[in-house]
Amino acid sequence: MRPLVRSIQPLLRSQRYHRYHTMTKGANRSTTIGFIGLGRMGFEMALNLFTKSIVAHQTGGASGTSTTTTVDSPGNSGGSGAGNMGAYAKTTINSKADFPPAFVVCDVNVDAMQTIVKKMHEKFPEYEVVVAKDPSEVIALSSTVVTMLPSSPQVQSVYLNAPNAIVPALSKLAQGEPTLVIDSTTLDIDVARDVAQKVEQAGAMMVDAPVSGGVAGARAGTLSFMVGGPQPSITLAQPYLTLMGARSIHCGPSGSGLAAKICNNMILGVQQIAVAEGMLLGQRMGLKPDVLAGVLNSSTGRCWSSEVNNPVPDALTNSSAPCTREYEGGFATALMLKDMNLALHAARTVTSPLILGTTAKDVYENVAKQSSLAQKDFSVVYQVLKVAAEAQTTKPPSGDQGSQR
């Protein structure tokens, strides 16, 4: 994996970059939102965040886009304790401020950056989208920064280790320059807590906010955020999470959101295999896929993997599940394998048994070894099981071939 802060000189030389790179006098750091990491999920999250921020600014928050979110929290979810950043958040999201919102993007994928700039410019030509050359420039230009990266190594690089990383850039800000950082990456809890500590030591506020809902949820703005961090930081992040999702759950201190996400995805990974096995077994016993899916989804076997992400084409009516497009899109098998490994690492750390989790990890590992399947939705495990079953069927029976005459 190449580091996020690799050189993007071709972009720097392009007319498109220079067109959007320099902030105009109408922009202000306090009302500028940065987004680092424009993968499948990040791109859709950023597009929602930027678009809905503009709508909220234009309507003073009284638009069809709600600026409140459901927050389940062990503490007070009011607006106290956020200081200057709280005022900035309210100014950016909820009112027609003196300074309009502006936006900054940063990613190794030049096409993704140019696409989001083009989309935003076509829809909102009067608002700025700036392409930053590295994470430090995002920090210099933005008071609120969201990151959505592949995993732990990229987070360590972007935040700590790269020459133009986030934490050193925070340390260079003028005293009193408030910054909120929201990381939605699914990564190792210990790494996340170390990064959060260093971000806070550099004078910023940070929450971990991994998501559930997949690419479809990111596109629709219906994600659920599992959030970890101090209550003032949670309160501050809430308006921004609202623009990208439907629900935020405060799980506890830093790292708690990740703990919840890792447990959720481990359960999901096991469920998807069980649904694949059950759907295959039923068909081999003569059941039609739609009939079996109907039974499961009105019985105790019902779950997201059977009702929404059913792996069998034609099992669901009017389905847009990945199986209907040859398992393209959705949540990549390689990412599910990453999350299963995170669960196993966490289980070893706290000595908690993962019997089915370990088996599921081995299954996804075998699927991901096939390069053609690693980036397909993890429900493609059904196809792997189906091929294995068909191979078993075509094998000649062992033993005495004449004994059954």
Coordinates of C-alpha atoms in Angstrom, one line a residue:
M1 CA 0.0 0.0 0.0
R2 CA 1.5 3.3 -1.0
P3 CA 1.4 6.0 1.6
L4 CA -1.4 8.6 1.3
V5 CA 1.1 11.5 1.3
R6 CA 3.0 10.3 -1.8
S7 CA 3.8 12.9 -4.3
I8 CA 1.0 14.0 -6.7
Q9 CA 3.1 16.3 -8.9
P10 CA 1.0 15.6 -12.0
L11 CA -2.0 17.0 -10.2
L12 CA 0.0 20.0 -9.0
R13 CA 0.9 20.8 -12.6
S14 CA -2.6 20.5 -13.8
Q15 CA -4.9 23.4 -14.5
R16 CA -7.7 21.8 -12.5
Y17 CA -5.5 21.7 -9.4
H18 CA -4.5 25.4 -9.7
R19 CA -8.1 26.3 -10.3
Y20 CA -9.2 25.0 -7.0
H21 CA -6.0 24.9 -4.9
T22 CA -6.0 28.5 -3.6
M23 CA -8.6 29.6 -1.1
T24 CA -10.4 32.8 -2.0
K25 CA -10.9 35.7 0.4
G26 CA -14.4 34.5 1.1
A27 CA -13.2 31.3 2.7
N28 CA -12.3 30.9 6.4
R29 CA -10.5 28.1 8.2
S30 CA -13.3 28.1 10.9
T31 CA -15.9 27.1 8.3
T32 CA -13.8 24.9 6.2
I33 CA -14.2 21.1 6.3
G34 CA -11.4 18.7 5.2
F35 CA -11.8 15.1 4.1
I36 CA -8.8 12.7 3.7
G37 CA -9.5 9.3 2.1
L38 CA -11.8 9.1 -0.9
G39 CA -12.3 5.3 -1.3
R40 CA -15.6 3.7 -1.9
M41 CA -17.0 4.7 1.5
G42 CA -15.1 7.9 1.9
F43 CA -16.1 9.4 -1.4
E44 CA -19.8 9.0 -0.7
M45 CA -19.4 10.2 2.9
A46 CA -17.5 13.3 1.7
L47 CA -20.1 14.1 -1.0
N48 CA -22.9 13.9 1.6
L49 CA -21.0 16.0 4.1
F50 CA -20.1 18.7 1.6
T51 CA -23.5 18.8 -0.1
K52 CA -25.6 18.9 3.1
S53 CA -23.3 21.4 4.8
I54 CA -24.1 23.8 1.9
V55 CA -27.8 23.1 2.1
A56 CA -27.8 23.7 5.8
H57 CA -25.8 26.9 5.3
Q58 CA -28.2 28.2 2.6
T59 CA -31.3 27.5 4.7
G60 CA -30.0 28.2 8.2
G61 CA -30.4 24.6 9.1
A62 CA -34.1 24.7 8.2
S63 CA -33.9 22.5 5.1
G64 CA -35.2 19.1 4.3
T65 CA -31.8 17.9 5.5
S66 CA -32.0 17.4 9.3
T67 CA -29.2 18.9 11.3
T68 CA -29.9 16.8 14.4
T69 CA -29.0 13.2 15.0
T70 CA -30.0 10.4 17.3
V71 CA -27.2 10.1 19.8
D72 CA -27.2 7.3 22.4
S73 CA -24.8 8.4 25.0
P74 CA -23.9 7.6 28.6
G75 CA -23.4 11.3 29.2
N76 CA -24.9 14.7 28.4
S77 CA -25.2 15.3 24.7
G78 CA -25.8 19.0 25.1
G79 CA -23.6 21.8 23.7
S80 CA -21.6 22.6 26.8
G81 CA -17.8 22.1 27.0
A82 CA -17.0 22.7 23.3
G83 CA -15.7 26.2 23.7
N84 CA -14.7 28.1 20.5
M85 CA -15.0 25.0 18.4
G86 CA -18.6 24.5 19.4
A87 CA -19.4 28.0 18.2
Y88 CA -17.5 27.2 14.9
A89 CA -19.5 24.0 14.5
K90 CA -22.8 25.8 14.9
T91 CA -21.7 28.5 12.5
T92 CA -20.5 26.1 9.9
I93 CA -23.5 23.8 9.9
N94 CA -26.6 25.5 11.3
S95 CA -26.7 29.1 10.2
K96 CA -26.0 31.6 7.3
A97 CA -22.6 32.6 8.7
D98 CA -20.5 35.5 7.5
F99 CA -18.1 33.0 5.9
P100 CA -19.6 30.3 3.7
P101 CA -18.5 26.7 4.1
A102 CA -15.5 25.6 2.0
F103 CA -14.1 22.1 1.5
V104 CA -10.7 20.5 1.2
V105 CA -10.0 17.0 -0.1
C106 CA -6.8 14.8 -0.1
D107 CA -6.2 11.3 -1.5
V108 CA -3.7 9.4 -3.4
N109 CA -6.3 8.8 -6.1
V110 CA -6.2 11.9 -8.3
D111 CA -9.3 10.8 -10.2
A112 CA -11.4 10.6 -7.1
M113 CA -10.4 14.1 -6.0
Q114 CA -11.0 15.5 -9.5
T115 CA -14.4 13.8 -9.6
I116 CA -15.6 15.2 -6.3
V117 CA -14.4 18.7 -7.3
K118 CA -16.3 18.4 -10.6
K119 CA -19.5 17.1 -9.0
M120 CA -19.5 19.9 -6.3
H121 CA -18.6 22.6 -8.8
E122 CA -21.4 21.5 -11.2
K123 CA -24.0 21.6 -8.4
F124 CA -22.6 24.5 -6.2
P125 CA -20.3 26.6 -8.4
E126 CA -20.2 29.4 -5.8
Y127 CA -18.6 27.1 -3.1
E128 CA -15.0 26.1 -3.0
V129 CA -13.5 22.7 -3.1
V130 CA -9.7 22.7 -2.7
V131 CA -7.4 19.8 -3.6
A132 CA -4.7 19.6 -0.9
K133 CA -1.3 18.2 -1.7
D134 CA -0.9 16.4 1.7
P135 CA -2.6 16.0 5.1
S136 CA -0.6 19.0 6.6
E137 CA -2.2 21.3 4.1
V138 CA -5.7 20.0 5.0
I139 CA -5.0 20.9 8.6
A140 CA -3.7 24.3 7.7
L141 CA -6.9 25.1 5.8
S142 CA -9.6 23.2 7.8
S143 CA -10.9 23.5 11.4
T144 CA -12.8 20.2 11.0
V145 CA -11.1 17.1 9.3
V146 CA -12.6 13.7 8.6
T147 CA -10.4 10.8 7.7
M148 CA -11.5 7.5 6.2
L149 CA -8.5 5.3 5.5
P150 CA -7.9 1.6 4.8
S151 CA -6.4 0.5 8.1
S152 CA -3.8 0.9 10.9
P153 CA -0.7 1.5 8.8
Q154 CA -2.3 4.2 6.7
V155 CA -3.6 5.9 9.9
Q156 CA -0.2 5.9 11.4
S157 CA 1.4 7.3 8.3
V158 CA -1.2 10.0 7.7
Y159 CA -1.4 11.1 11.4
L160 CA 2.1 10.5 12.7
N161 CA 4.9 9.2 10.5
A162 CA 4.8 10.9 7.1
P163 CA 6.8 14.1 6.6
N164 CA 3.6 16.1 6.2
A165 CA 1.4 14.2 8.7
I166 CA -1.5 15.6 10.7
V167 CA 0.0 15.7 14.2
P168 CA 3.1 17.7 13.3
A169 CA 0.9 20.1 11.3
L170 CA -1.4 20.6 14.4
S171 CA 1.6 21.5 16.4
K172 CA 2.5 24.3 14.0
L173 CA -0.9 26.0 14.2
A174 CA -1.2 29.3 16.0
Q175 CA -2.1 29.0 19.6
G176 CA -5.9 28.9 20.0
E177 CA -6.6 27.7 16.5
P178 CA -9.3 25.0 17.3
T179 CA -9.4 21.8 15.3
L180 CA -11.7 18.8 15.4
V181 CA -10.6 15.5 13.9
I182 CA -13.0 12.6 13.2
D183 CA -11.5 9.3 12.1
S184 CA -13.9 6.8 10.6
T185 CA -11.3 4.2 9.8
T186 CA -11.7 0.6 11.2
L187 CA -8.3 -0.1 12.7
D188 CA -6.5 -1.6 15.7
I189 CA -7.8 -0.1 19.0
D190 CA -4.3 0.4 20.5
V191 CA -3.2 2.3 17.4
A192 CA -6.3 4.5 17.5
R193 CA -5.8 5.3 21.1
D194 CA -2.2 6.2 20.6
V195 CA -3.1 8.5 17.7
A196 CA -5.9 10.1 19.7
Q197 CA -3.6 10.8 22.6
K198 CA -1.0 12.5 20.3
V199 CA -3.7 14.5 18.5
E200 CA -5.0 15.8 21.8
Q201 CA -1.5 16.6 23.0
A202 CA -1.1 18.7 19.9
G203 CA -4.0 20.8 20.9
A204 CA -6.9 19.3 18.9
M205 CA -10.0 17.3 19.7
M206 CA -10.6 13.8 18.3
V207 CA -13.2 11.1 18.1
D208 CA -13.1 7.6 16.6
A209 CA -16.3 7.1 14.6
P210 CA -16.3 3.9 12.5
V211 CA -19.4 3.3 10.5
S212 CA -21.9 0.6 9.7
G213 CA -24.1 0.6 6.6
G214 CA -21.8 -0.1 3.7
V215 CA -21.4 1.9 0.5
A216 CA -25.1 2.0 0.0
G217 CA -25.6 3.5 3.4
A218 CA -22.8 6.0 2.8
R219 CA -24.5 7.0 -0.5
A220 CA -27.9 7.3 1.1
G221 CA -26.6 9.1 4.2
T222 CA -28.1 6.4 6.5
L223 CA -24.9 5.3 8.2
S224 CA -24.7 4.4 11.9
F225 CA -21.6 5.8 13.7
M226 CA -20.1 4.0 16.7
V227 CA -18.3 6.9 18.4
G228 CA -15.5 6.9 21.0
G229 CA -14.0 9.9 22.7
P230 CA -14.6 12.5 25.4
Q231 CA -18.1 13.9 25.7
P232 CA -17.2 17.5 24.6
S233 CA -15.6 16.0 21.4
I234 CA -18.6 13.8 20.8
T235 CA -20.9 16.8 21.1
L236 CA -18.7 18.8 18.7
A237 CA -18.6 16.0 16.1
Q238 CA -22.4 15.4 16.3
P239 CA -23.5 17.9 13.6
Y240 CA -21.0 16.6 11.1
L241 CA -21.9 13.0 11.7
T242 CA -25.5 13.9 11.2
L243 CA -24.8 15.1 7.7
M244 CA -23.3 11.7 6.8
G245 CA -25.5 9.3 8.7
A246 CA -28.7 8.6 10.5
R247 CA -27.5 7.6 14.0
S248 CA -24.6 8.1 16.3
I249 CA -24.0 5.9 19.4
H250 CA -21.5 7.1 22.0
C251 CA -19.8 3.9 23.1
G252 CA -17.4 5.4 25.6
P253 CA -13.9 6.8 25.7
S254 CA -11.4 6.8 22.8
G255 CA -11.2 3.5 21.1
S256 CA -14.7 2.4 22.3
G257 CA -16.3 3.1 18.9
L258 CA -13.7 0.8 17.3
A259 CA -14.3 -1.9 19.9
A260 CA -18.0 -1.9 19.0
K261 CA -17.3 -1.9 15.3
I262 CA -14.9 -4.8 15.5
C263 CA -17.5 -6.8 17.4
N264 CA -20.3 -5.9 15.0
N265 CA -18.2 -6.9 11.9
M266 CA -17.0 -10.1 13.4
I267 CA -20.7 -11.1 14.0
L268 CA -21.6 -10.0 10.5
G269 CA -18.8 -12.0 8.9
V270 CA -20.0 -15.2 10.7
Q271 CA -23.6 -14.4 9.7
Q272 CA -22.8 -14.0 6.1
I273 CA -21.2 -17.4 5.9
A274 CA -24.1 -19.1 7.8
V275 CA -26.6 -17.5 5.4
A276 CA -24.5 -18.6 2.4
E277 CA -24.4 -22.2 3.7
G278 CA -28.1 -22.2 4.6
M279 CA -29.2 -20.9 1.2
L280 CA -26.9 -23.4 -0.6
L281 CA -28.1 -26.3 1.5
G282 CA -31.8 -25.4 0.9
Q283 CA -31.3 -25.2 -2.9
R284 CA -29.6 -28.6 -2.9
M285 CA -32.6 -30.0 -1.0
G286 CA -34.9 -28.7 -3.7
L287 CA -36.0 -25.3 -2.3
K288 CA -36.3 -22.3 -4.5
P289 CA -34.1 -19.4 -3.4
D290 CA -37.0 -16.9 -3.1
V291 CA -39.0 -19.3 -1.1
L292 CA -36.2 -20.1 1.3
A293 CA -35.3 -16.4 1.7
G294 CA -39.0 -15.7 2.4
V295 CA -38.9 -18.3 5.2
L296 CA -35.7 -17.0 6.7
N297 CA -36.8 -13.4 6.6
S298 CA -40.1 -14.1 8.4
S299 CA -38.5 -16.5 10.9
T300 CA -35.7 -16.6 13.5
G301 CA -33.0 -16.9 10.9
R302 CA -33.6 -13.4 9.7
C303 CA -30.6 -11.0 9.7
W304 CA -29.1 -8.3 7.5
S305 CA -27.2 -10.9 5.5
S306 CA -30.4 -12.8 4.6
E307 CA -32.7 -9.8 4.2
V308 CA -30.5 -7.2 2.5
N309 CA -27.2 -8.8 1.5
N310 CA -28.6 -12.2 0.5
P311 CA -25.9 -13.8 -1.6
V312 CA -28.2 -15.6 -4.0
P313 CA -29.4 -13.8 -7.2
D314 CA -33.2 -13.8 -7.5
A315 CA -33.6 -14.7 -3.8
L316 CA -35.0 -11.2 -3.0
T317 CA -37.6 -9.2 -5.0
N318 CA -36.3 -5.9 -6.4
S319 CA -32.9 -6.5 -4.7
S320 CA -29.9 -4.3 -5.3
A321 CA -27.6 -6.6 -3.4
P322 CA -24.0 -7.1 -4.8
C323 CA -25.0 -10.6 -6.0
T324 CA -27.2 -9.0 -8.6
R325 CA -24.1 -7.4 -10.2
E326 CA -21.7 -10.3 -9.9
Y327 CA -20.7 -9.2 -6.4
E328 CA -19.2 -5.9 -7.5
G329 CA -19.4 -3.0 -5.1
G330 CA -20.4 -3.6 -1.5
F331 CA -17.9 -4.5 1.3
A332 CA -14.8 -6.1 -0.1
T333 CA -13.8 -9.6 1.0
A334 CA -10.3 -8.2 1.7
L335 CA -11.8 -5.7 4.1
M336 CA -13.9 -8.3 5.9
L337 CA -10.7 -10.4 6.3
K338 CA -9.0 -7.3 7.8
D339 CA -11.8 -6.9 10.3
M340 CA -11.8 -10.5 11.2
N341 CA -8.1 -10.3 11.9
L342 CA -8.7 -7.2 14.1
A343 CA -11.3 -9.2 16.1
L344 CA -8.8 -12.1 16.5
H345 CA -6.1 -9.7 17.7
A346 CA -8.5 -8.1 20.2
A347 CA -9.6 -11.5 21.4
R348 CA -6.1 -12.6 22.0
T349 CA -5.4 -9.3 23.9
V350 CA -8.3 -9.7 26.3
T351 CA -8.3 -13.6 26.3
S352 CA -11.8 -14.0 24.9
P353 CA -12.6 -17.2 22.8
L354 CA -13.6 -16.7 19.2
I355 CA -14.5 -20.2 17.9
L356 CA -16.7 -19.3 15.0
G357 CA -14.8 -16.1 14.5
T358 CA -11.5 -18.0 13.9
T359 CA -13.2 -20.4 11.5
A360 CA -14.8 -17.4 9.6
K361 CA -11.4 -15.7 9.3
D362 CA -10.0 -18.8 7.7
V363 CA -12.9 -19.0 5.2
Y364 CA -12.5 -15.3 4.2
E365 CA -8.7 -15.8 4.0
N366 CA -9.2 -18.6 1.5
V367 CA -11.6 -16.6 -0.6
A368 CA -9.3 -13.5 -0.6
K369 CA -6.4 -15.6 -1.8
Q370 CA -8.2 -15.7 -5.2
S371 CA -7.2 -12.4 -6.6
S372 CA -10.4 -12.1 -8.7
L373 CA -12.5 -12.3 -5.5
A374 CA -10.6 -10.2 -3.0
Q375 CA -12.2 -7.0 -4.0
K376 CA -15.7 -8.4 -4.5
D377 CA -18.4 -8.2 -1.9
F378 CA -17.8 -10.6 1.0
S379 CA -21.1 -12.4 0.1
V380 CA -19.2 -13.9 -2.8
V381 CA -18.3 -16.6 -0.2
Y382 CA -21.6 -18.2 -1.4
Q383 CA -20.2 -18.7 -4.9
V384 CA -17.0 -20.3 -3.5
L385 CA -19.2 -22.7 -1.4
K386 CA -21.3 -23.4 -4.4
V387 CA -18.3 -24.3 -6.6
A388 CA -17.0 -26.6 -3.9
A389 CA -20.4 -28.3 -3.6
E390 CA -20.6 -28.9 -7.3
A391 CA -17.0 -30.2 -7.4
Q392 CA -18.0 -32.7 -4.7
T393 CA -21.0 -33.8 -6.7
T394 CA -19.0 -34.6 -9.8
K395 CA -16.4 -36.7 -8.0
P396 CA -16.7 -40.4 -8.6
P397 CA -17.9 -42.3 -5.5
S398 CA -15.1 -44.0 -3.6
G399 CA -15.0 -47.7 -2.6
D400 CA -16.3 -50.7 -4.4
Q401 CA -18.1 -49.5 -7.5
G402 CA -19.9 -52.8 -7.9
S403 CA -21.3 -53.1 -4.4
Q404 CA -24.4 -51.0 -5.2
R405 CA -25.6 -53.1 -8.2

